[in-house]
Coordinates of N, CA, C and O in Angstrom, one line a residue:
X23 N -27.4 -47.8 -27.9 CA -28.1 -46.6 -27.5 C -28.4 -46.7 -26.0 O -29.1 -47.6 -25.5
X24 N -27.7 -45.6 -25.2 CA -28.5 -45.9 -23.5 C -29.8 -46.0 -23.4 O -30.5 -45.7 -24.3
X25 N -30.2 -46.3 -22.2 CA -31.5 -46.3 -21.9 C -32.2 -44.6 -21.5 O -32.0 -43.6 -22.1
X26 N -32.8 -44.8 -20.7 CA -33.3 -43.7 -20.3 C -33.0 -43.4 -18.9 O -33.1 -42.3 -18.2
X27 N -32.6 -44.7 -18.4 CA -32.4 -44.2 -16.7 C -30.6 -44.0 -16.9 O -30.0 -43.1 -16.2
X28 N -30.2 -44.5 -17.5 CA -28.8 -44.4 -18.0 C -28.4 -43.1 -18.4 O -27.4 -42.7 -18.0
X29 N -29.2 -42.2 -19.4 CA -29.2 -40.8 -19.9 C -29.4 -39.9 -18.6 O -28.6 -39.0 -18.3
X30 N -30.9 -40.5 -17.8 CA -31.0 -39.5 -16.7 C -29.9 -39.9 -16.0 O -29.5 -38.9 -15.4
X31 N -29.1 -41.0 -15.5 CA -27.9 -40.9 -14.7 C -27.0 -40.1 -15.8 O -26.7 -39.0 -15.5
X32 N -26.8 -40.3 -16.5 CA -25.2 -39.1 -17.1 C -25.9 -37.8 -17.1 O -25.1 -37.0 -16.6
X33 N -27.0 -37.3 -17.3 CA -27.8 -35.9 -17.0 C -27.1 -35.8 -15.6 O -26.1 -35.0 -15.5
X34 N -27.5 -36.5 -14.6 CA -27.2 -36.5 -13.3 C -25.6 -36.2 -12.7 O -25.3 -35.3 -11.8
X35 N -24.8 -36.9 -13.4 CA -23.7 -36.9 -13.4 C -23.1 -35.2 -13.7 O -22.5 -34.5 -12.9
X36 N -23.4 -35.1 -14.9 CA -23.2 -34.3 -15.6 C -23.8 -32.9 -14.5 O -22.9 -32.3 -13.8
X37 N -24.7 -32.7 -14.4 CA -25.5 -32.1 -13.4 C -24.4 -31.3 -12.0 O -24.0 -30.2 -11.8
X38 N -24.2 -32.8 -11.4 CA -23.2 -32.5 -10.7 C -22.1 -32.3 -10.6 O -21.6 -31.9 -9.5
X39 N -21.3 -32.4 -11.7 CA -20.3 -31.5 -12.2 C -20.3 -30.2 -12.6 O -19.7 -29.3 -12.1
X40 N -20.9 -30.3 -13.3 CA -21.2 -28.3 -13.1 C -21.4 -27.8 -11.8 O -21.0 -26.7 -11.5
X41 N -22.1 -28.4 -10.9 CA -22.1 -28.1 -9.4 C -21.0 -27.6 -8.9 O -20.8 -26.4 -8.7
X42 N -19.9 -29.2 -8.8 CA -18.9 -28.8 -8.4 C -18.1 -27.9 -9.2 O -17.3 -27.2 -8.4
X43 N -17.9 -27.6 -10.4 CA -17.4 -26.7 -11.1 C -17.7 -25.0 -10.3 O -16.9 -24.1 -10.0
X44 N -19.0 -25.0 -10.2 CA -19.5 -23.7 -9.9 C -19.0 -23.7 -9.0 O -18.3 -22.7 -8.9
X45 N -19.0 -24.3 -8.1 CA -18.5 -24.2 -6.4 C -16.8 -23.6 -5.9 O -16.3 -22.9 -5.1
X46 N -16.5 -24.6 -7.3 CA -14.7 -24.0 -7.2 C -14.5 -23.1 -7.5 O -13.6 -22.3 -7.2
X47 N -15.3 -22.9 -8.4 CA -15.4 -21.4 -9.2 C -15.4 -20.1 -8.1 O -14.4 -19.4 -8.0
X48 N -16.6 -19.9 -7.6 CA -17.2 -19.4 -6.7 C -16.2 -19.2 -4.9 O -16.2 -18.2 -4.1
X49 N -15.6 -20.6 -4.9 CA -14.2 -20.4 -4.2 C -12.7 -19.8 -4.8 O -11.8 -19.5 -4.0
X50 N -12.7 -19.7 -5.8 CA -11.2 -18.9 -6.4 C -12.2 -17.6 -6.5 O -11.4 -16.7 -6.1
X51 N -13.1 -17.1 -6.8 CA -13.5 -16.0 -6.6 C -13.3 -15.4 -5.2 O -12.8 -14.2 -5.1
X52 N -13.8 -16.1 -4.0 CA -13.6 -15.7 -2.9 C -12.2 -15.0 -2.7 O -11.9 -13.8 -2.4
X53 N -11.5 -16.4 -3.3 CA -10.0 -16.2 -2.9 C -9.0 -15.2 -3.4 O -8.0 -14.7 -3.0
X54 N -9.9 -15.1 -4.8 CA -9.1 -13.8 -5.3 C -9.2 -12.2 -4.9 O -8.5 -11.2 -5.1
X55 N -10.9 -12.3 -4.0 CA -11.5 -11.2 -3.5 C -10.5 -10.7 -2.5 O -9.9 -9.6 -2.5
X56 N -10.6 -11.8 -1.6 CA -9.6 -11.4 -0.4 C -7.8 -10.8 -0.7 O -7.2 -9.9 -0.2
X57 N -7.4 -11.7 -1.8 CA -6.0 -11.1 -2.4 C -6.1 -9.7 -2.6 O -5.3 -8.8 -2.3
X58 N -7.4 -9.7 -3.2 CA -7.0 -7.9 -3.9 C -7.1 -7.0 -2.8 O -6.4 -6.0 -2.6
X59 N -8.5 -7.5 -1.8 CA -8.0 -6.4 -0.6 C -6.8 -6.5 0.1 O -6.4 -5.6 0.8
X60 N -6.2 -7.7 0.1 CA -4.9 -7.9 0.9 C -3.7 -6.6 0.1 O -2.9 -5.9 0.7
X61 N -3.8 -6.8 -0.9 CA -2.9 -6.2 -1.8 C -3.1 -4.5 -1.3 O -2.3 -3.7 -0.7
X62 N -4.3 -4.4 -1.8 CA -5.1 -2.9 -2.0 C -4.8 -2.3 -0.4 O -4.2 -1.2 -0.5
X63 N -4.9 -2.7 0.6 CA -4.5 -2.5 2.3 C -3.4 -2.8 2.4 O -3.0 -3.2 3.5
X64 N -2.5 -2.9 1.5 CA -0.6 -3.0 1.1 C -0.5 -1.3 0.6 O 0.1 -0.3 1.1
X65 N -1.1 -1.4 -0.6 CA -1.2 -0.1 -1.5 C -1.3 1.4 -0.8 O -1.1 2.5 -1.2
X66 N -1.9 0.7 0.5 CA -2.9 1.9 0.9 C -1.8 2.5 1.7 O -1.6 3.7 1.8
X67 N -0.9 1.4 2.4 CA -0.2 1.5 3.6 C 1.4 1.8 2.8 O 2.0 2.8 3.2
X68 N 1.8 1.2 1.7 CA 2.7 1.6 0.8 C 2.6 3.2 1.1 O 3.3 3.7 2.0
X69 N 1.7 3.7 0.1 CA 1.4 5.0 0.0 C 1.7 6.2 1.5 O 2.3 7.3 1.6
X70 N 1.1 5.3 2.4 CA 1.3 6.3 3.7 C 2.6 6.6 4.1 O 3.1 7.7 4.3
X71 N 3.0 5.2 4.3 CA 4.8 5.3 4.3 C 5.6 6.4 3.3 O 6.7 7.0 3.4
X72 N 4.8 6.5 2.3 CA 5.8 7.5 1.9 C 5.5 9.2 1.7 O 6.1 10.3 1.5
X73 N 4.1 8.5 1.8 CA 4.2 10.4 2.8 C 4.8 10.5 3.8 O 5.9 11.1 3.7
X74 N 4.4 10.0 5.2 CA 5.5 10.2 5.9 C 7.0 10.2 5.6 O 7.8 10.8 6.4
X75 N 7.5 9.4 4.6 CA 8.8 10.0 4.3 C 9.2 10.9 3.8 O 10.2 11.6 4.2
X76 N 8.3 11.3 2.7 CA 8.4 13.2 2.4 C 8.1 14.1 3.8 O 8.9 15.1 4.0
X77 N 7.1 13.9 4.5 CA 6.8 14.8 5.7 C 8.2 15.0 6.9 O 8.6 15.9 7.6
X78 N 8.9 13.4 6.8 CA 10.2 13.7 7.8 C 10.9 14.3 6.8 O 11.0 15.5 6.9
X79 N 11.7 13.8 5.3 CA 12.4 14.8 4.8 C 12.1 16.3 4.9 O 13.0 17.0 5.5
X80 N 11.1 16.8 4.5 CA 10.4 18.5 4.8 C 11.0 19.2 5.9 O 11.5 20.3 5.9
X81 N 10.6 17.8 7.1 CA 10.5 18.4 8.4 C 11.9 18.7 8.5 O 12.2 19.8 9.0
X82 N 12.8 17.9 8.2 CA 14.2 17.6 8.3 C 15.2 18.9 7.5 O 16.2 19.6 7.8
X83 N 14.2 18.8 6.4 CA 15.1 20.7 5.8 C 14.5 21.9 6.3 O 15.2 23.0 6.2
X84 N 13.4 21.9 6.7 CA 12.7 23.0 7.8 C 14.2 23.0 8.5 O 14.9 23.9 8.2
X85 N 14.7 22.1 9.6 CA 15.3 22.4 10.8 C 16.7 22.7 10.2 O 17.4 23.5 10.7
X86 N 17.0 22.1 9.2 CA 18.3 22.7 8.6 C 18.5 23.8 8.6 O 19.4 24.4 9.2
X87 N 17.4 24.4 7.7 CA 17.1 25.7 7.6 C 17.2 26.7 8.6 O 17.9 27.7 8.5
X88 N 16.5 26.4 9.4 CA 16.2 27.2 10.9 C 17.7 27.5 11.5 O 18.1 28.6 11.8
X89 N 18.6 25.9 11.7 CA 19.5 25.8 12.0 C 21.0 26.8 11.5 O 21.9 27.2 12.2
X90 N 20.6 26.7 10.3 CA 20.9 27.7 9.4 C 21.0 29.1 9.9 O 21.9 29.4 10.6
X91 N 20.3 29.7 9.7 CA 19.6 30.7 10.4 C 19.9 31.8 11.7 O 20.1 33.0 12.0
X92 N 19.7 29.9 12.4 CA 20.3 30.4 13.7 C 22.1 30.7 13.8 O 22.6 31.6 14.6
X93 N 22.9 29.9 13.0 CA 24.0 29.9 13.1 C 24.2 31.6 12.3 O 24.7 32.5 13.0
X94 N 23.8 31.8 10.9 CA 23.9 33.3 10.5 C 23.6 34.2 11.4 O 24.2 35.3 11.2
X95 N 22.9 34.2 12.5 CA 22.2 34.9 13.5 C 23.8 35.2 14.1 O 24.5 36.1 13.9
X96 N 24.1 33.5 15.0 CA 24.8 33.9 15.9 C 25.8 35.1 15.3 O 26.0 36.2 15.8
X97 N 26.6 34.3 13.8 CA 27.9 35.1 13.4 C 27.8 36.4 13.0 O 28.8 37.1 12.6
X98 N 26.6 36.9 13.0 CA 26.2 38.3 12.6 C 26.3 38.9 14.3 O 27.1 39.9 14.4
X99 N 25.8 38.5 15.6 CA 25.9 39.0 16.5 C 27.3 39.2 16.9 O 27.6 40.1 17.6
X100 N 28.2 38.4 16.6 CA 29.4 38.0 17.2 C 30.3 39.2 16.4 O 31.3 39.8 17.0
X101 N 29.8 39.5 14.8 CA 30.7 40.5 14.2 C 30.3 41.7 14.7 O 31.1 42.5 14.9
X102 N 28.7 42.0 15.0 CA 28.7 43.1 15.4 C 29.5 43.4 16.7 O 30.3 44.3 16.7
X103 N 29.2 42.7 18.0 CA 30.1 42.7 19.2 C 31.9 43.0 18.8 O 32.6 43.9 19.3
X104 N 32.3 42.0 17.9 CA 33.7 42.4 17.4 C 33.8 43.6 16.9 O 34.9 44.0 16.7
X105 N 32.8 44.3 16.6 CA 32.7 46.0 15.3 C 33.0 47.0 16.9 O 34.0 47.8 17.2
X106 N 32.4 46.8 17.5 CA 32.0 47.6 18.9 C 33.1 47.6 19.6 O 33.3 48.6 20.2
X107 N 33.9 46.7 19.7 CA 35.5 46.6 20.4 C 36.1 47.0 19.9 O 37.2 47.3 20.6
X108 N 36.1 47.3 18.6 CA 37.3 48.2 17.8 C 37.1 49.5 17.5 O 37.9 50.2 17.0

């Protein structure tokens, strides 16, 4: 049977192990904290990128369009000028 200074040393012991337990603990928490914002300011920036990729595609069939447009423009002026010569 231990003694009693022997019990309060394994108390002690013991004591301090959960210390350091809590401590590591308390550090993989840190560490996971920072991951998820690392991640989450990925997510964030993910997301932006692809709006702007929809906003250039848009922008990009806007000018088609236009371009479009303009070309029907010209070949409608050009037949009417050709109507006018004959």
């Amino acid at each position: 049977m231990p003694s009693g200074s022997q019990a309060q040393a394994e108390v002690q012991r013991l004591k301090d192990q959960i210390a350091q337990m809590q401590a590591s603990i308390v550090e993989q928490i840190a560490e996971v904290q920072i991951k998820y914002e690392e991640l989450h300011e990925q997510l964030r920036a993910d997301a932006a990128a692809r709006e702007a990729a929809v906003a250039v595609k848009e922008a990009a069939a806007a000018v088609r369009e236009v371009e479009a447009a303009a070309m029907a423009a010209e070949q409608s002026r050009k037949y009417d000028e050709l109507q006018l010569q004959l």
